[in-house]
Each structure stands twice: as structure tokens, then as C-alpha cells.
Short mmCIF file of C-alpha atoms in Angstrom, two decimals:
data_model
loop_
_atom_site.label_atom_id
_atom_site.label_comp_id
_atom_site.label_asym_id
_atom_site.label_seq_id
_atom_site.Cartn_x
_atom_site.Cartn_y
_atom_site.Cartn_z
CA UNK A 1 0.00 0.00 0.00
CA UNK A 2 1.23 3.44 -0.87
CA UNK A 3 1.42 5.27 2.46
CA UNK A 4 -0.03 8.75 2.40
CA UNK A 5 2.31 11.41 3.75
CA UNK A 6 3.34 14.99 3.20
CA UNK A 7 6.23 13.76 1.05
CA UNK A 8 3.83 11.74 -1.17
CA UNK A 9 1.60 14.79 -1.47
CA UNK A 10 4.54 16.91 -2.58
CA UNK A 11 5.78 14.23 -5.03
CA UNK A 12 2.35 13.83 -6.59
CA UNK A 13 1.99 17.56 -6.99
CA UNK A 14 4.63 17.34 -9.74
CA UNK A 15 2.35 15.05 -11.77
CA UNK A 16 -0.73 17.17 -11.06
CA UNK A 17 -2.10 14.42 -8.76
CA UNK A 18 -2.86 12.18 -11.76
CA UNK A 19 -0.88 9.16 -10.57
CA UNK A 20 -2.15 8.39 -7.09
CA UNK A 21 -3.46 4.98 -8.13
CA UNK A 22 -6.52 3.14 -6.84
CA UNK A 23 -7.12 2.86 -3.11
CA UNK A 24 -8.47 -0.69 -3.31
CA UNK A 25 -8.79 -3.45 -5.91
CA UNK A 26 -11.99 -4.57 -7.64
CA UNK A 27 -11.53 -8.35 -7.46
CA UNK A 28 -13.79 -11.12 -8.76
CA UNK A 29 -14.97 -13.44 -5.97
CA UNK A 30 -12.99 -16.64 -5.28
CA UNK A 31 -14.82 -19.95 -4.84
CA UNK A 32 -14.15 -20.09 -1.12
CA UNK A 33 -13.29 -17.80 1.79
CA UNK A 34 -12.66 -18.35 5.50
CA UNK A 35 -15.08 -15.56 6.36
CA UNK A 36 -17.70 -13.75 4.30
CA UNK A 37 -19.01 -10.41 5.56
CA UNK A 38 -22.36 -9.33 4.10
CA UNK A 39 -22.44 -5.54 3.80
CA UNK A 40 -19.58 -3.15 3.01
CA UNK A 41 -20.63 -0.26 5.21
CA UNK A 42 -18.44 1.15 7.95
CA UNK A 43 -19.20 -1.66 10.41
CA UNK A 44 -18.68 -4.45 7.86
CA UNK A 45 -15.42 -3.02 6.53
CA UNK A 46 -14.14 -2.38 10.07
CA UNK A 47 -14.98 -6.00 10.94
CA UNK A 48 -12.98 -7.26 7.95
CA UNK A 49 -10.09 -4.92 8.76
CA UNK A 50 -9.77 -6.08 12.39
CA UNK A 51 -10.24 -9.75 11.41
CA UNK A 52 -7.28 -9.42 9.07
CA UNK A 53 -5.16 -7.21 11.31
CA UNK A 54 -5.72 -8.63 14.79
CA UNK A 55 -6.84 -12.19 14.18
CA UNK A 56 -4.70 -13.13 11.20
CA UNK A 57 -7.67 -14.21 9.06
CA UNK A 58 -6.93 -12.74 5.66
CA UNK A 59 -9.00 -14.92 3.34
CA UNK A 60 -12.05 -12.70 3.69
CA UNK A 61 -14.65 -11.34 1.28
CA UNK A 62 -16.86 -8.36 1.99
CA UNK A 63 -19.94 -8.56 -0.26
CA UNK A 64 -21.90 -5.43 -1.05
CA UNK A 65 -25.07 -5.20 -3.13
CA UNK A 66 -24.42 -1.56 -4.04
CA UNK A 67 -21.19 0.38 -3.64
CA UNK A 68 -19.15 0.44 -0.45
CA UNK A 69 -20.25 3.00 2.12
CA UNK A 70 -23.34 3.75 0.03
CA UNK A 71 -25.96 2.82 2.63
CA UNK A 72 -26.35 4.33 6.06
CA UNK A 73 -22.60 4.99 6.29
CA UNK A 74 -22.99 7.60 3.55
CA UNK A 75 -26.32 8.88 4.87
CA UNK A 76 -25.83 9.54 8.56
CA UNK A 77 -25.15 12.83 10.32
CA UNK A 78 -21.59 11.81 11.37
CA UNK A 79 -21.97 12.34 15.11
CA UNK A 80 -19.65 10.60 17.57
CA UNK A 81 -20.48 10.37 21.30
CA UNK A 82 -20.70 7.79 24.08
CA UNK A 83 -23.00 9.29 26.73
CA UNK A 84 -25.33 6.29 27.01
CA UNK A 85 -27.01 5.30 30.26
CA UNK A 86 -26.07 1.72 31.10
CA UNK A 87 -22.67 0.25 31.89
CA UNK A 88 -22.91 -2.23 29.02
CA UNK A 89 -23.43 0.60 26.54
CA UNK A 90 -20.81 2.79 28.20
CA UNK A 91 -18.24 0.05 27.67
CA UNK A 92 -19.23 -0.47 24.03
CA UNK A 93 -19.43 3.17 22.94
CA UNK A 94 -16.42 4.21 25.00
CA UNK A 95 -14.42 1.43 23.33
CA UNK A 96 -15.29 3.13 20.04
CA UNK A 97 -14.37 6.59 21.39
CA UNK A 98 -10.97 5.16 22.34
CA UNK A 99 -10.42 3.85 18.82
CA UNK A 100 -11.62 7.11 17.21
CA UNK A 101 -8.77 9.02 18.88
CA UNK A 102 -6.04 7.47 16.74
CA UNK A 103 -8.06 6.14 13.84
CA UNK A 104 -6.56 8.49 11.25
CA UNK A 105 -3.04 7.38 12.23
CA UNK A 106 -4.05 3.73 12.47
CA UNK A 107 -5.53 3.72 8.97
CA UNK A 108 -3.11 6.28 7.48
CA UNK A 109 -6.27 7.96 6.25
CA UNK A 110 -7.75 11.22 7.45
CA UNK A 111 -11.14 10.39 8.95
CA UNK A 112 -11.41 13.98 10.18
CA UNK A 113 -12.47 13.07 13.71
CA UNK A 114 -13.14 16.36 15.41
CA UNK A 115 -13.88 16.34 19.17
CA UNK A 116 -15.85 19.57 19.10
CA UNK A 117 -18.32 18.53 21.81
CA UNK A 118 -21.86 17.17 21.71
CA UNK A 119 -24.43 19.16 23.66
CA UNK A 120 -27.82 17.61 24.45
CA UNK A 121 -30.45 20.17 25.46
CA UNK A 122 -32.99 19.91 28.25
CA UNK A 123 -36.28 21.79 27.82
CA UNK A 124 -38.49 20.48 30.60
CA UNK A 125 -38.11 19.49 34.26
CA UNK A 126 -38.28 15.88 33.13
CA UNK A 127 -35.48 16.48 30.60
CA UNK A 128 -33.33 18.06 33.31
CA UNK A 129 -33.81 15.06 35.58
CA UNK A 130 -33.11 12.55 32.80
CA UNK A 131 -30.02 14.45 31.65
CA UNK A 132 -28.62 14.67 35.17
CA UNK A 133 -29.29 10.99 35.75
CA UNK A 134 -27.32 10.28 32.57
CA UNK A 135 -24.48 12.53 33.70
CA UNK A 136 -24.23 10.80 37.09
CA UNK A 137 -24.42 7.35 35.51
CA UNK A 138 -21.78 8.34 32.97
CA UNK A 139 -19.48 9.69 35.67
CA UNK A 140 -19.69 6.38 37.55
CA UNK A 141 -19.03 4.43 34.35
CA UNK A 142 -16.01 6.54 33.44
CA UNK A 143 -17.74 8.35 30.58
CA UNK A 144 -17.08 12.06 30.28
CA UNK A 145 -20.28 14.16 30.45
CA UNK A 146 -21.10 17.39 32.30
CA UNK A 147 -24.02 19.69 33.11
CA UNK A 148 -24.25 23.23 31.74
CA UNK A 149 -26.62 26.01 32.75
CA UNK A 150 -28.40 27.80 29.87
CA UNK A 151 -25.82 30.62 30.11
CA UNK A 152 -22.90 28.15 29.98
CA UNK A 153 -24.56 26.41 27.05
CA UNK A 154 -24.83 29.71 25.21
CA UNK A 155 -21.19 30.45 25.94
CA UNK A 156 -20.20 27.08 24.45
CA UNK A 157 -22.54 27.50 21.47
CA UNK A 158 -23.18 31.22 20.84
CA UNK A 159 -25.92 30.80 18.19
CA UNK A 160 -28.17 29.07 20.75
CA UNK A 161 -31.36 30.91 21.67
CA UNK A 162 -31.80 30.71 25.46
CA UNK A 163 -34.56 33.31 25.76
CA UNK A 164 -37.41 32.30 28.04
CA UNK A 165 -40.21 33.17 25.63
CA UNK A 166 -39.85 30.28 23.16
CA UNK A 167 -42.17 27.28 23.20
CA UNK A 168 -39.56 25.01 24.82
CA UNK A 169 -36.96 27.21 26.54
CA UNK A 170 -33.51 25.74 27.14
CA UNK A 171 -33.27 24.79 30.83
CA UNK A 172 -29.75 23.40 30.62
CA UNK A 173 -27.64 20.97 28.67
CA UNK A 174 -25.44 17.89 29.00
CA UNK A 175 -22.10 18.33 27.27
CA UNK A 176 -19.75 15.55 26.23
CA UNK A 177 -16.57 17.31 25.17
CA UNK A 178 -14.92 14.21 23.70
CA UNK A 179 -17.91 13.80 21.35
CA UNK A 180 -17.96 15.42 17.96
CA UNK A 181 -18.02 14.49 14.32
CA UNK A 182 -15.98 12.49 11.78
CA UNK A 183 -16.01 12.26 8.01
CA UNK A 184 -18.39 9.34 7.36
CA UNK A 185 -17.17 8.46 3.85
CA UNK A 186 -13.57 8.77 5.01
CA UNK A 187 -14.21 6.11 7.65
CA UNK A 188 -15.56 3.63 5.08
CA UNK A 189 -12.80 4.44 2.60
CA UNK A 190 -10.06 4.25 5.22
CA UNK A 191 -11.21 0.84 6.44
CA UNK A 192 -11.71 -0.37 2.86
CA UNK A 193 -8.19 0.65 1.89
CA UNK A 194 -6.70 -0.84 5.06
CA UNK A 195 -8.61 -4.13 4.68
CA UNK A 196 -7.80 -4.41 0.97
CA UNK A 197 -4.12 -3.93 1.75
CA UNK A 198 -4.30 -6.88 4.18
CA UNK A 199 -5.72 -9.09 1.42
CA UNK A 200 -9.46 -8.69 1.98
CA UNK A 201 -11.54 -8.91 -1.22
CA UNK A 202 -14.18 -6.16 -1.31
CA UNK A 203 -16.73 -7.22 -3.91
CA UNK A 204 -19.19 -4.51 -4.84
CA UNK A 205 -22.41 -4.84 -6.85
CA UNK A 206 -22.75 -8.41 -5.63
CA UNK A 207 -26.02 -8.92 -3.74
CA UNK A 208 -26.41 -11.94 -1.48
CA UNK A 209 -29.51 -13.86 -2.53
CA UNK A 210 -29.37 -16.83 -0.20
CA UNK A 211 -27.55 -18.45 2.72
CA UNK A 212 -26.84 -22.15 2.18
CA UNK A 213 -26.89 -24.45 5.20
CA UNK A 214 -25.76 -28.07 5.51
CA UNK A 215 -27.90 -30.96 6.73
CA UNK A 216 -26.75 -30.35 10.34
CA UNK A 217 -27.79 -26.69 10.06
CA UNK A 218 -24.36 -25.07 9.88
CA UNK A 219 -23.56 -22.38 7.35
CA UNK A 220 -21.94 -23.60 4.11
CA UNK A 221 -21.78 -20.36 2.17
CA UNK A 222 -23.79 -17.70 0.41
CA UNK A 223 -25.60 -17.55 -2.92
CA UNK A 224 -24.81 -14.29 -4.65
CA UNK A 225 -25.42 -12.44 -7.88
CA UNK A 226 -21.98 -13.73 -8.92
CA UNK A 227 -22.59 -17.36 -7.98
CA UNK A 228 -22.15 -19.51 -4.89
CA UNK A 229 -19.34 -18.57 -2.49
CA UNK A 230 -18.28 -21.16 0.05
CA UNK A 231 -17.59 -20.00 3.62
CA UNK A 232 -17.79 -21.67 7.04
CA UNK A 233 -18.34 -18.32 8.74
CA UNK A 234 -20.70 -15.59 7.58
CA UNK A 235 -21.09 -12.26 9.36
CA UNK A 236 -24.21 -10.28 8.47
CA UNK A 237 -23.78 -6.51 8.83
CA UNK A 238 -26.65 -5.38 6.63
CA UNK A 239 -28.23 -2.56 8.69
CA UNK A 240 -31.81 -1.88 7.53
CA UNK A 241 -31.90 -5.07 5.45
CA UNK A 242 -30.74 -7.42 8.22
CA UNK A 243 -34.18 -9.01 8.61
CA UNK A 244 -34.23 -9.74 4.87
CA UNK A 245 -30.76 -11.35 4.84
CA UNK A 246 -31.26 -13.31 8.07
CA UNK A 247 -34.58 -14.61 6.77
CA UNK A 248 -32.52 -16.44 4.12
CA UNK A 249 -31.07 -18.53 6.96
CA UNK A 250 -34.43 -18.87 8.69
CA UNK A 251 -33.45 -16.67 11.66
CA UNK A 252 -36.06 -14.25 13.01
CA UNK A 253 -34.89 -11.09 14.75
CA UNK A 254 -36.53 -8.48 16.98
CA UNK A 255 -36.02 -5.74 14.41
CA UNK A 256 -38.13 -3.14 12.66
CA UNK A 257 -36.75 -1.03 9.81
CA UNK A 258 -37.76 2.62 9.63
CA UNK A 259 -36.76 5.47 7.31
CA UNK A 260 -34.60 8.07 9.05
CA UNK A 261 -34.05 11.40 7.35
CA UNK A 262 -31.32 13.99 7.26
CA UNK A 263 -30.74 17.17 5.31
CA UNK A 264 -28.01 19.71 4.63
CA UNK A 265 -28.12 23.43 4.00
CA UNK A 266 -26.20 25.51 1.53
CA UNK A 267 -22.57 25.88 2.68
CA UNK A 268 -21.68 28.94 4.74
CA UNK A 269 -18.62 30.16 6.64
CA UNK A 270 -17.93 28.57 10.04
CA UNK A 271 -20.88 29.63 12.21
CA UNK A 272 -21.58 26.65 14.43
CA UNK A 273 -18.90 25.35 16.80
CA UNK A 274 -20.27 22.04 18.10
CA UNK A 275 -23.02 19.44 17.79
CA UNK A 276 -26.36 20.29 19.40
CA UNK A 277 -29.13 17.79 19.82
CA UNK A 278 -32.53 17.92 21.43
CA UNK A 279 -34.60 14.80 22.14
CA UNK A 280 -37.67 16.68 23.22
CA UNK A 281 -38.17 18.84 20.16
CA UNK A 282 -36.51 16.38 17.76
CA UNK A 283 -33.57 18.17 16.23
CA UNK A 284 -29.88 17.80 15.89
CA UNK A 285 -27.46 19.95 14.02
CA UNK A 286 -23.76 20.47 13.35
CA UNK A 287 -21.70 22.14 10.65
CA UNK A 288 -19.52 20.11 8.31
CA UNK A 289 -16.04 21.21 7.30
CA UNK A 290 -17.49 22.03 3.88
CA UNK A 291 -19.71 24.58 5.64
CA UNK A 292 -23.07 22.86 5.26
CA UNK A 293 -25.34 22.64 8.28
CA UNK A 294 -26.01 18.93 8.76
CA UNK A 295 -29.44 18.37 10.27
CA UNK A 296 -30.95 15.12 11.46
CA UNK A 297 -34.68 14.48 11.67
CA UNK A 298 -36.72 11.70 13.24
CA UNK A 299 -37.90 8.37 11.87
CA UNK A 300 -41.19 7.70 10.18
CA UNK A 301 -43.64 5.75 12.33
CA UNK A 302 -44.07 2.75 10.02
CA UNK A 303 -41.84 -0.01 8.66
CA UNK A 304 -40.54 0.97 5.25
CA UNK A 305 -37.70 0.13 2.88
CA UNK A 306 -38.21 3.24 0.74
CA UNK A 307 -35.13 5.40 1.34
CA UNK A 308 -37.27 8.51 1.59
CA UNK A 309 -39.56 9.47 4.47
CA UNK A 310 -42.37 11.97 5.01
CA UNK A 311 -41.75 15.66 4.49
CA UNK A 312 -43.69 16.53 7.66
CA UNK A 313 -40.96 14.76 9.68
CA UNK A 314 -38.24 17.07 8.34
CA UNK A 315 -40.55 20.10 8.65
CA UNK A 316 -40.99 19.31 12.32
CA UNK A 317 -37.21 19.31 12.79
CA UNK A 318 -36.76 22.54 10.86
CA UNK A 319 -39.39 24.19 13.10
CA UNK A 320 -37.30 23.27 16.12
CA UNK A 321 -34.01 24.40 14.52
CA UNK A 322 -35.51 27.78 13.60
CA UNK A 323 -36.68 28.32 17.16
CA UNK A 324 -33.39 27.29 18.76
CA UNK A 325 -31.17 29.06 16.20
CA UNK A 326 -33.15 32.00 14.82
CA UNK A 327 -30.26 33.22 12.67
CA UNK A 328 -30.54 30.08 10.50
CA UNK A 329 -34.13 30.95 9.53
CA UNK A 330 -33.26 32.33 6.13
CA UNK A 331 -30.87 29.53 5.15
CA UNK A 332 -31.82 27.36 2.24
CA UNK A 333 -31.68 23.59 2.35
CA UNK A 334 -29.74 21.88 -0.43
CA UNK A 335 -30.56 18.19 -0.16
CA UNK A 336 -32.52 15.80 1.99
CA UNK A 337 -32.54 12.03 1.97
CA UNK A 338 -33.52 8.97 3.96
CA UNK A 339 -31.80 5.81 5.10
CA UNK A 340 -33.32 2.61 6.49
CA UNK A 341 -32.43 1.99 10.12
CA UNK A 342 -32.97 -1.30 11.94
CA UNK A 343 -34.23 -0.69 15.47
CA UNK A 344 -34.50 -3.13 18.36
CA UNK A 345 -37.13 -2.94 21.12
CA UNK A 346 -34.54 -1.71 23.67
CA UNK A 347 -32.69 0.59 21.22
CA UNK A 348 -29.42 -1.26 21.80
CA UNK A 349 -27.61 -3.19 19.06
CA UNK A 350 -27.25 -6.94 18.61
CA UNK A 351 -23.64 -8.12 18.16
CA UNK A 352 -23.93 -11.79 18.51
CA UNK A 353 -23.69 -15.39 17.51
CA UNK A 354 -26.96 -16.79 16.21
CA UNK A 355 -28.76 -20.13 16.63
CA UNK A 356 -27.15 -21.12 13.28
CA UNK A 357 -23.58 -22.46 13.56
CA UNK A 358 -21.19 -20.19 11.68
CA UNK A 359 -23.66 -17.32 11.28
CA UNK A 360 -23.02 -14.06 13.15
CA UNK A 361 -25.01 -10.86 13.17
CA UNK A 362 -24.18 -7.21 13.86
CA UNK A 363 -27.39 -5.17 13.67
CA UNK A 364 -29.96 -3.12 15.51
CA UNK A 365 -27.89 0.05 15.68
CA UNK A 366 -31.07 1.93 14.91
CA UNK A 367 -30.60 5.64 14.52
CA UNK A 368 -27.07 5.82 15.88
CA UNK A 369 -24.58 3.31 14.55
CA UNK A 370 -21.98 5.55 12.98
CA UNK A 371 -20.43 6.62 16.29
CA UNK A 372 -19.68 3.00 17.16
CA UNK A 373 -18.13 1.98 13.83
CA UNK A 374 -14.55 1.23 15.01
CA UNK A 375 -15.61 -0.39 18.30
CA UNK A 376 -18.36 -2.41 16.66
CA UNK A 377 -16.04 -3.79 13.98
CA UNK A 378 -13.37 -4.52 16.58
CA UNK A 379 -15.52 -6.62 18.91
CA UNK A 380 -17.48 -8.24 16.09
CA UNK A 381 -14.21 -9.40 14.49
CA UNK A 382 -13.31 -10.99 17.83
CA UNK A 383 -16.72 -12.69 17.98
CA UNK A 384 -16.28 -14.21 14.51
CA UNK A 385 -12.63 -15.20 14.93
CA UNK A 386 -13.00 -16.85 18.35
CA UNK A 387 -16.59 -18.03 17.91
CA UNK A 388 -17.37 -16.35 21.22
CA UNK A 389 -18.17 -12.73 22.09
CA UNK A 390 -15.62 -10.20 23.29
CA UNK A 391 -16.39 -9.27 26.95
CA UNK A 392 -17.62 -5.87 25.67
CA UNK A 393 -20.29 -7.26 23.35
CA UNK A 394 -21.21 -10.29 25.49
CA UNK A 395 -24.36 -8.55 26.83
CA UNK A 396 -25.56 -7.60 23.31
CA UNK A 397 -27.02 -10.99 22.39
CA UNK A 398 -30.30 -12.04 20.78
CA UNK A 399 -30.75 -14.11 23.95
CA UNK A 400 -31.40 -10.98 26.01
CA UNK A 401 -34.92 -10.80 24.60
CA UNK A 402 -35.59 -14.19 26.21
CA UNK A 403 -33.81 -13.66 29.52
CA UNK A 404 -35.17 -10.13 29.90
CA UNK A 405 -31.72 -8.56 30.41
CA UNK A 406 -32.55 -5.70 28.07
CA UNK A 407 -30.27 -2.69 27.74
CA UNK A 408 -32.84 0.06 27.51
CA UNK A 409 -31.32 3.10 25.82
CA UNK A 410 -34.53 4.68 24.54
CA UNK A 411 -33.66 7.96 26.27
CA UNK A 412 -30.05 8.03 25.09
CA UNK A 413 -30.85 7.11 21.50
CA UNK A 414 -31.75 10.77 20.97
CA UNK A 415 -33.88 10.33 17.86
CA UNK A 416 -37.63 10.15 18.13
CA UNK A 417 -38.99 6.82 17.06
CA UNK B 1 -46.87 11.96 3.90
CA UNK B 2 -49.23 9.04 3.43
CA UNK B 3 -52.93 9.31 2.73
CA UNK B 4 -54.79 6.79 4.85
CA UNK B 5 -58.38 5.56 4.60
CA UNK B 6 -60.22 4.92 7.85
CA UNK B 7 -62.77 2.12 7.28
CA UNK B 8 -64.83 3.26 10.28
CA UNK B 9 -65.08 6.97 9.39
CA UNK B 10 -65.18 6.10 5.66
CA UNK B 11 -62.80 8.97 4.88
CA UNK B 12 -59.30 9.41 3.54
CA UNK B 13 -57.12 11.60 5.75
CA UNK B 14 -53.47 12.69 6.14
CA UNK B 15 -51.05 10.41 7.97
CA UNK B 16 -50.70 12.91 10.85
CA UNK B 17 -54.24 11.96 11.98
CA UNK B 18 -53.09 8.38 12.51
CA UNK B 19 -50.71 6.36 14.61
CA UNK B 20 -49.09 3.22 13.29
CA UNK B 21 -49.51 0.21 15.56
CA UNK B 22 -46.95 -2.06 13.92
CA UNK B 23 -47.32 -5.55 12.48
CA UNK B 24 -50.93 -6.82 12.44
CA UNK B 25 -52.39 -10.18 13.44
CA UNK B 26 -50.03 -10.89 16.33
CA UNK B 27 -52.32 -12.66 18.76
CA UNK B 28 -51.71 -12.27 22.48
CA UNK B 29 -51.21 -15.69 24.12
CA UNK B 30 -54.62 -16.71 25.44
CA UNK B 31 -53.32 -18.56 28.50
CA UNK B 32 -50.25 -16.74 29.89
CA UNK B 33 -49.50 -19.43 32.48
CA UNK B 34 -49.27 -22.07 29.76
CA UNK B 35 -47.15 -19.91 27.44
CA UNK B 36 -43.50 -20.89 27.04
CA UNK B 37 -40.62 -18.42 27.07
CA UNK B 38 -40.09 -18.92 23.34
CA UNK B 39 -43.74 -18.06 22.66
CA UNK B 40 -43.43 -14.90 24.78
CA UNK B 41 -40.29 -13.87 22.90
CA UNK B 42 -42.10 -14.38 19.61
CA UNK B 43 -45.16 -12.42 20.78
CA UNK B 44 -43.32 -9.54 22.46
CA UNK B 45 -40.28 -8.96 20.31
CA UNK B 46 -39.91 -10.92 17.08
CA UNK B 47 -41.21 -9.14 14.00
CA UNK B 48 -41.37 -10.15 10.34
CA UNK B 49 -40.15 -6.70 9.24
CA UNK B 50 -41.28 -7.61 5.74
CA UNK B 51 -39.74 -6.02 2.68
CA UNK B 52 -42.75 -6.12 0.39
CA UNK B 53 -46.45 -6.55 1.03
CA UNK B 54 -47.39 -6.75 4.71
CA UNK B 55 -50.36 -6.19 7.04
CA UNK B 56 -50.10 -3.60 9.78
CA UNK B 57 -52.28 -1.89 12.36
CA UNK B 58 -53.23 1.79 12.32
CA UNK B 59 -55.22 3.83 14.79
CA UNK B 60 -57.22 6.90 13.84
CA UNK B 61 -56.09 8.87 16.92
CA UNK B 62 -57.38 12.25 15.75
CA UNK B 63 -60.63 10.81 14.39
CA UNK B 64 -62.70 7.94 15.71
CA UNK B 65 -59.83 6.62 17.83
CA UNK B 66 -60.31 3.06 16.58
CA UNK B 67 -57.78 0.50 15.42
CA UNK B 68 -58.01 -0.93 11.93
CA UNK B 69 -55.69 -2.87 9.61
CA UNK B 70 -54.05 -2.03 6.34
CA UNK B 71 -52.02 -3.88 3.74
CA UNK B 72 -49.08 -1.83 2.45
CA UNK B 73 -46.11 -2.46 0.20
CA UNK B 74 -43.14 -1.43 2.37
CA UNK B 75 -40.96 -0.78 -0.68
CA UNK B 76 -43.24 1.74 -2.42
CA UNK B 77 -45.26 2.67 0.72
CA UNK B 78 -48.41 2.23 -1.38
CA UNK B 79 -51.53 1.03 0.48
CA UNK B 80 -53.24 -1.94 -1.17
CA UNK B 81 -56.14 -2.60 1.20
CA UNK B 82 -57.81 -1.30 4.38
CA UNK B 83 -60.04 -3.46 6.58
CA UNK B 84 -61.59 -3.34 10.04
CA UNK B 85 -60.04 -4.83 13.16
CA UNK B 86 -61.22 -8.36 13.80
CA UNK B 87 -61.50 -9.31 10.15
CA UNK B 88 -59.26 -12.17 9.08
CA UNK B 89 -55.95 -11.43 7.38
CA UNK B 90 -56.45 -11.15 3.63
CA UNK B 91 -54.44 -13.29 1.21
CA UNK B 92 -51.28 -11.18 0.94
CA UNK B 93 -49.93 -13.18 -1.98
CA UNK B 94 -53.11 -12.58 -3.96
CA UNK B 95 -53.06 -8.87 -3.16
CA UNK B 96 -49.44 -8.51 -4.23
CA UNK B 97 -50.12 -10.41 -7.47
CA UNK B 98 -53.04 -8.12 -8.24
CA UNK B 99 -50.80 -5.13 -7.57
CA UNK B 100 -48.33 -6.55 -10.07
CA UNK B 101 -45.57 -7.33 -7.56
#
């Protein structure tokens, strides 16, 4: 792999940057792999990368029905944070925060992780109590999170409207300084390049159409648009389409897929220093390095695989943004889009073995999977390589819906569903 | 936004008048003491999450307040049939064939 450096940049300037070469190959699938990963989004590519790097399994294919990073990885609002309520979640999301710190160096690829702070607003007495409960729980679990008064919140984020005469006045905020944003495409591309360099075959435009099982029930391989591919281990990381893929192996999951929308404004000069989110009035907003305001809306209320969503959902969010940040009222929106998110009943993910030998699943990230990308891939790779969960993802089983040990993060999930 | 027909009010109204109640025809176990853990898991949590034609419940919260069922294609979001609560599940395969799916 050609390492990217200042020297390379200078050298390539002489040839007008025409000779950088491809970042990853476009291989045809082999007849057999040790591990097949279904889905080349951030989580799938990270899984392949850590399998190859830390577990020495290099005969891996990542199959993608579209193009890599073209699903929810390319559609999310790029927020990174770890201020979840329960210890299990704290361990999982904090593991990711740890990996985010050095990810650009690790991958030799600028993922533009920017710890600019994530501020979650409280607008009612109930919000204040919930936020403070989160802060105390976070402090005990070693997760950084702190309480701000409305004045402190305004100092941290000057555009914020803290006047008392709005419909839902700001009564305070929880701030996680280590939270922030990262470049979503960069994360997928960085992992893809790193995995490809370690010998992983990333096969795009190759939809999985079936999962073949032997007479004793174990996985034998996958049927694809490019023929049958043999593999003793298959990891499904298919986000909104997980139910569809797992149905091919006869496994039912506690998932529902909803459209989640986001939109961006026209680009403007730096005007917004951090990430602000509000559960109560359903809005979150940050500014990308290109200058666009990146705004996240809620999910539609019904199961859908149409990557769209109702316009009244985004309108609702824009109402809230205009009230909280009056000086954005005249900005024009450039694009909006939807992605399909797979939600679990307790709003926590499933990173787990399945009842089928050799079949593993990483799903249920719902409205907030991007932040966990490195941690999720890291522990899921461990789960596949060792055929047993990493201590961090051991609580995130399918079994928990039978035992009742749910990890209820409905309040921390931040998006209305 | 979807346009939804309420079979009780006999009117078509905007989606914001309704609340979606999720997958339809999931029967609550009739004898809880005789219901196994696996059956509870299936009832409480497992969902078909169909990509394609599926039956779901809606409630006309800002109208008559009653639950009814609808058949919708989850890929196009197009409604194919509305029917009252308590009626048996229609033949989804037939409905999707008629809709040209």
C-alpha cells in the first residue's frame, strides 16, 4: 500500500495528482473464503479490517449489493459520542471513542475526527432530571459528560437561543466534550483501503440472494449475484436489510426497519462550533467542514424500505431548529434524503452469535450506529474469529430478549422513534 | 406523507391523523400461564419486518380513535387494502399479485 504522507503529497503535486493509483482493488470473488461479511458499510469493513489485522484471518470477502459505504454509512449525520445510560453501553461506545482518537493514524487515512463537543439540550423538568441521571451514571461508568446552565450552554454554542419566551426554553444541557463528528465516507474508505491492503476482497455490486446451510444446520456459504461462495463463517452486517438477509437462513430477529431522514443546507462560513441535539423537540445539528449545516430528523412511524420518508418529519425538525437558532431561519436547504435503520425494542444493538452455527449478526444500531463503527467492527471481528463474544459485546445478544436482560437506551438514542 | 383511509369513518385523511400500531395479526397468548418463554419472545419482540407486502395496524387517533388494519407495500409505501379490526388477514400473496408485484 502506498502510504499517504506529506512527502507523497509533494511528489504527486509534480504530476498534477494524476498518478495516485486506486485505493483498493476490484476483485472477482474466489470460490471459497474463511469468512464472508455481508455488507460493506463502515461496520462491515471495520470488521474485515480487524479480522485481518488482529486475528490473522486474511482470506475474507466483503460482499456489497451496491457500492461500499453507500448505505447508512454515507447517509448519517456523522456524530460521535458515548454518553449512554447503562454500563454495558458505556463500555461499548467508550471502546469506540478510544479507537476514534487514533483512527486516522491507524488507517493512514484522514477520517477527520473532530472532538468539538456534543451538547444535548434539556427543555423540561423531566429532561433536566433525565439528563442529570445520565451525567451521574456516565461519571460512575467513566464516561465524560457534564451539566451546563443555559448561560454556559450559550457560551459554548453562541448561536443558541436561550430566551425564556420560546415554546420550549432551554433549561440546561449535558455536554460531552470528547464527542464530535468524523467524516463518514472517510471512515468507510479508510477501512476499505486498510482491509484491501491486508488481502481482503471487497466485492461490490454483488447482492447476497441466499444463505446455504448443511444438513446439520451449519452455514456452508452464500448464494450471490456472482454465484455460490463457500464459507464456514458468515457475518451479516446489513443494517436496515438485516431481517431480509437473516430470513434467508431462517433466523427471526426483533427488528423493525424505519426510514430516518437527514438534510443539509447551503454551505456557509464557520458559524456553528459544536453538535447540538434535542430529544424533546426532535432536532440535531452540526456544521460540516465544507460549511453545510447537517441536520438530522426523526424516523417515520411505520416499517418501510423506501429510502425517503415523510416531508412533515423534516418540517418538524426545521421548526425546532428555527426556534433554537433564529439566525438560521433564512438559510436554504440543499438536499434531503432517507436511510433505512434497523431498530430493536430496547434501542441497543445486537452483536452476537446466532442459533445457526457459523452465522453471526451485527445489527440493531437503529438511529445511531456511525459513532460506534470502530468499536463495533473490533468486537465483532473478535466474535467471529474466536466463535465467542468479546467481553464488551457479550451482553448484546439475541438471547437478552428471552432472559429479559434488556439494555434500555430509549432515552439516550436521541432520535424520536 | 401518506394518505390513509379509515374504514370506520369512511374517509381518507393525512397520515398525521393516525398512529401506526406495527405488524398486524399478532395474537396475544390466550393462556399466559401455559405460554413458554419462546412463545413470549415471539409475541413480544420478534417481527417479520417484511420487505414487500405486509399487514399492519393503524389507529385513527385524531378521528374515531379506533384500530383498523391495512395492507401496504413497504418498498413503495403504497396502500393496497384497508379493513376493520377483527377481520381475518387477507391473502397477501393474492393482493401482491393483483398489484403486479
